[in-house]
Amino acid sequence: MKKLLLLLTMVSLPTFASVSANVSFASDYIWRGLTQSDGPAVQGGFDYASDGGFYAGLWGSNVNFNYDPGAGSELDLYFGYGFEVGGVGVDIGYIEYRYPENDADLDFEEIYVGLSMGDLGFTYAS
């Protein structure tokens, strides 16, 4: 219920923020050099971004890890804050990776910091 109330609040403030959606169909979902779907993937998400730099969203995809028949989907929840200092973009955020149908506990989370300037960027996640 709290998540629904938060989403409704975000949608009701269009003059201070933007809400967008995305969907894709891919021949393979590859993340950090490894296949996550072992074939075609359907992916999509919703994003919220405020004019002040705060953002949040959720994103999902089908997955197939072959060794665990219970892992059928991935749901990522994230939020962060982006700003610029002296021409350098700074992004600080949190992301949680969830695998709802998984029998084993593959869920994990990361905190990340990203720096960018022009077309160059670097992100550190732990």
Short mmCIF file of C-alpha atoms in Angstrom, two decimals:
data_model
loop_
_atom_site.label_atom_id
_atom_site.label_comp_id
_atom_site.label_asym_id
_atom_site.label_seq_id
_atom_site.Cartn_x
_atom_site.Cartn_y
_atom_site.Cartn_z
CA MET A 1 0.00 0.00 0.00
CA LYS A 2 2.84 2.39 0.85
CA LYS A 3 4.46 1.76 -2.54
CA LEU A 4 1.17 2.48 -4.32
CA LEU A 5 0.76 5.72 -2.36
CA LEU A 6 4.33 6.74 -3.24
CA LEU A 7 3.71 6.00 -6.93
CA LEU A 8 0.47 8.01 -6.93
CA THR A 9 2.26 10.92 -5.25
CA MET A 10 5.03 10.84 -7.85
CA VAL A 11 2.54 10.77 -10.73
CA SER A 12 0.50 13.63 -9.28
CA LEU A 13 3.45 16.07 -9.36
CA PRO A 14 4.10 16.40 -13.11
CA THR A 15 5.25 20.03 -12.91
CA PHE A 16 8.11 19.08 -10.60
CA ALA A 17 9.02 15.72 -12.07
CA SER A 18 8.75 13.38 -15.03
CA VAL A 19 7.52 9.81 -15.20
CA SER A 20 8.42 7.58 -18.12
CA ALA A 21 8.08 3.96 -19.18
CA ASN A 22 10.16 1.71 -21.39
CA VAL A 23 9.90 -1.70 -22.99
CA SER A 24 12.31 -3.74 -25.09
CA PHE A 25 12.60 -7.10 -26.80
CA ALA A 26 16.16 -8.42 -26.91
CA SER A 27 17.76 -11.47 -28.51
CA ASP A 28 19.66 -12.05 -25.22
CA TYR A 29 19.83 -10.29 -21.86
CA ILE A 30 23.55 -9.88 -21.13
CA TRP A 31 24.65 -8.24 -17.87
CA ARG A 32 28.29 -7.73 -16.94
CA GLY A 33 29.35 -10.02 -19.75
CA LEU A 34 27.14 -13.01 -18.85
CA THR A 35 23.83 -14.11 -20.34
CA GLN A 36 20.91 -13.76 -17.95
CA SER A 37 18.18 -15.10 -20.26
CA ASP A 38 20.01 -17.67 -22.42
CA GLY A 39 17.89 -16.45 -25.33
CA PRO A 40 15.19 -13.86 -26.04
CA ALA A 41 14.18 -11.43 -23.28
CA VAL A 42 11.22 -9.12 -22.76
CA GLN A 43 12.12 -6.17 -20.53
CA GLY A 44 10.42 -3.06 -19.25
CA GLY A 45 10.26 -0.50 -16.52
CA PHE A 46 9.00 2.75 -15.07
CA ASP A 47 11.16 5.72 -14.10
CA TYR A 48 10.54 8.81 -12.00
CA ALA A 49 12.88 11.82 -12.10
CA SER A 50 12.50 15.07 -10.19
CA ASP A 51 13.88 18.38 -11.38
CA GLY A 52 16.05 18.45 -8.26
CA GLY A 53 18.06 15.34 -9.21
CA PHE A 54 16.25 12.58 -7.30
CA TYR A 55 15.18 9.54 -9.33
CA ALA A 56 13.60 6.16 -8.67
CA GLY A 57 12.23 3.30 -10.67
CA LEU A 58 11.65 -0.34 -11.27
CA TRP A 59 12.70 -2.55 -14.13
CA GLY A 60 12.02 -6.19 -14.96
CA SER A 61 13.08 -8.94 -17.34
CA ASN A 62 12.66 -12.64 -17.85
CA VAL A 63 15.75 -14.65 -16.86
CA ASN A 64 16.95 -18.23 -17.33
CA PHE A 65 20.03 -19.32 -15.40
CA ASN A 66 19.72 -22.96 -16.59
CA TYR A 67 20.90 -24.35 -13.22
CA ASP A 68 17.84 -23.08 -11.32
CA PRO A 69 14.50 -23.74 -12.99
CA GLY A 70 12.76 -21.49 -10.43
CA ALA A 71 14.43 -18.28 -11.65
CA GLY A 72 12.00 -16.97 -14.25
CA SER A 73 12.08 -13.21 -13.69
CA GLU A 74 14.18 -10.38 -12.32
CA LEU A 75 12.78 -7.23 -10.75
CA ASP A 76 15.13 -4.32 -10.01
CA LEU A 77 14.15 -1.49 -7.67
CA TYR A 78 16.38 1.58 -7.55
CA PHE A 79 16.68 5.17 -6.44
CA GLY A 80 19.41 7.77 -6.42
CA TYR A 81 20.46 11.36 -6.67
CA GLY A 82 22.35 12.94 -9.55
CA PHE A 83 23.98 16.35 -9.64
CA GLU A 84 26.89 18.24 -11.22
CA VAL A 85 29.96 19.77 -9.59
CA GLY A 86 32.33 21.84 -11.72
CA GLY A 87 31.33 20.14 -14.97
CA VAL A 88 31.56 16.62 -13.48
CA GLY A 89 28.34 14.62 -13.18
CA VAL A 90 27.91 12.73 -9.91
CA ASP A 91 25.38 9.93 -9.40
CA ILE A 92 24.87 8.22 -6.03
CA GLY A 93 22.28 5.46 -5.72
CA TYR A 94 20.97 2.14 -4.50
CA ILE A 95 19.67 -0.83 -6.49
CA GLU A 96 18.07 -4.06 -5.35
CA TYR A 97 17.97 -7.08 -7.65
CA ARG A 98 15.11 -9.49 -6.88
CA TYR A 99 14.32 -12.91 -8.37
CA PRO A 100 10.77 -13.60 -7.10
CA GLU A 101 10.29 -17.14 -8.46
CA ASN A 102 13.71 -18.35 -7.35
CA ASP A 103 13.94 -21.22 -4.87
CA ALA A 104 17.49 -20.24 -3.87
CA ASP A 105 18.13 -16.78 -2.47
CA LEU A 106 19.78 -14.96 -5.38
CA ASP A 107 18.48 -11.50 -4.33
CA PHE A 108 21.18 -8.90 -3.70
CA GLU A 109 21.67 -5.15 -3.51
CA GLU A 110 24.31 -2.60 -4.44
CA ILE A 111 25.20 0.95 -3.55
CA TYR A 112 26.85 2.81 -6.42
CA VAL A 113 28.70 6.02 -7.18
CA GLY A 114 29.16 7.23 -10.74
CA LEU A 115 31.23 10.06 -12.19
CA SER A 116 30.91 11.39 -15.72
CA MET A 117 32.26 14.13 -17.93
CA GLY A 118 31.10 14.44 -21.53
CA ASP A 119 31.09 10.98 -23.10
CA LEU A 120 33.31 9.44 -20.37
CA GLY A 121 31.90 7.77 -17.29
CA PHE A 122 32.96 5.56 -14.40
CA THR A 123 30.72 3.74 -11.91
CA TYR A 124 31.75 1.87 -8.77
CA ALA A 125 29.25 -0.52 -7.15
CA SER A 126 29.60 -2.53 -3.97
#
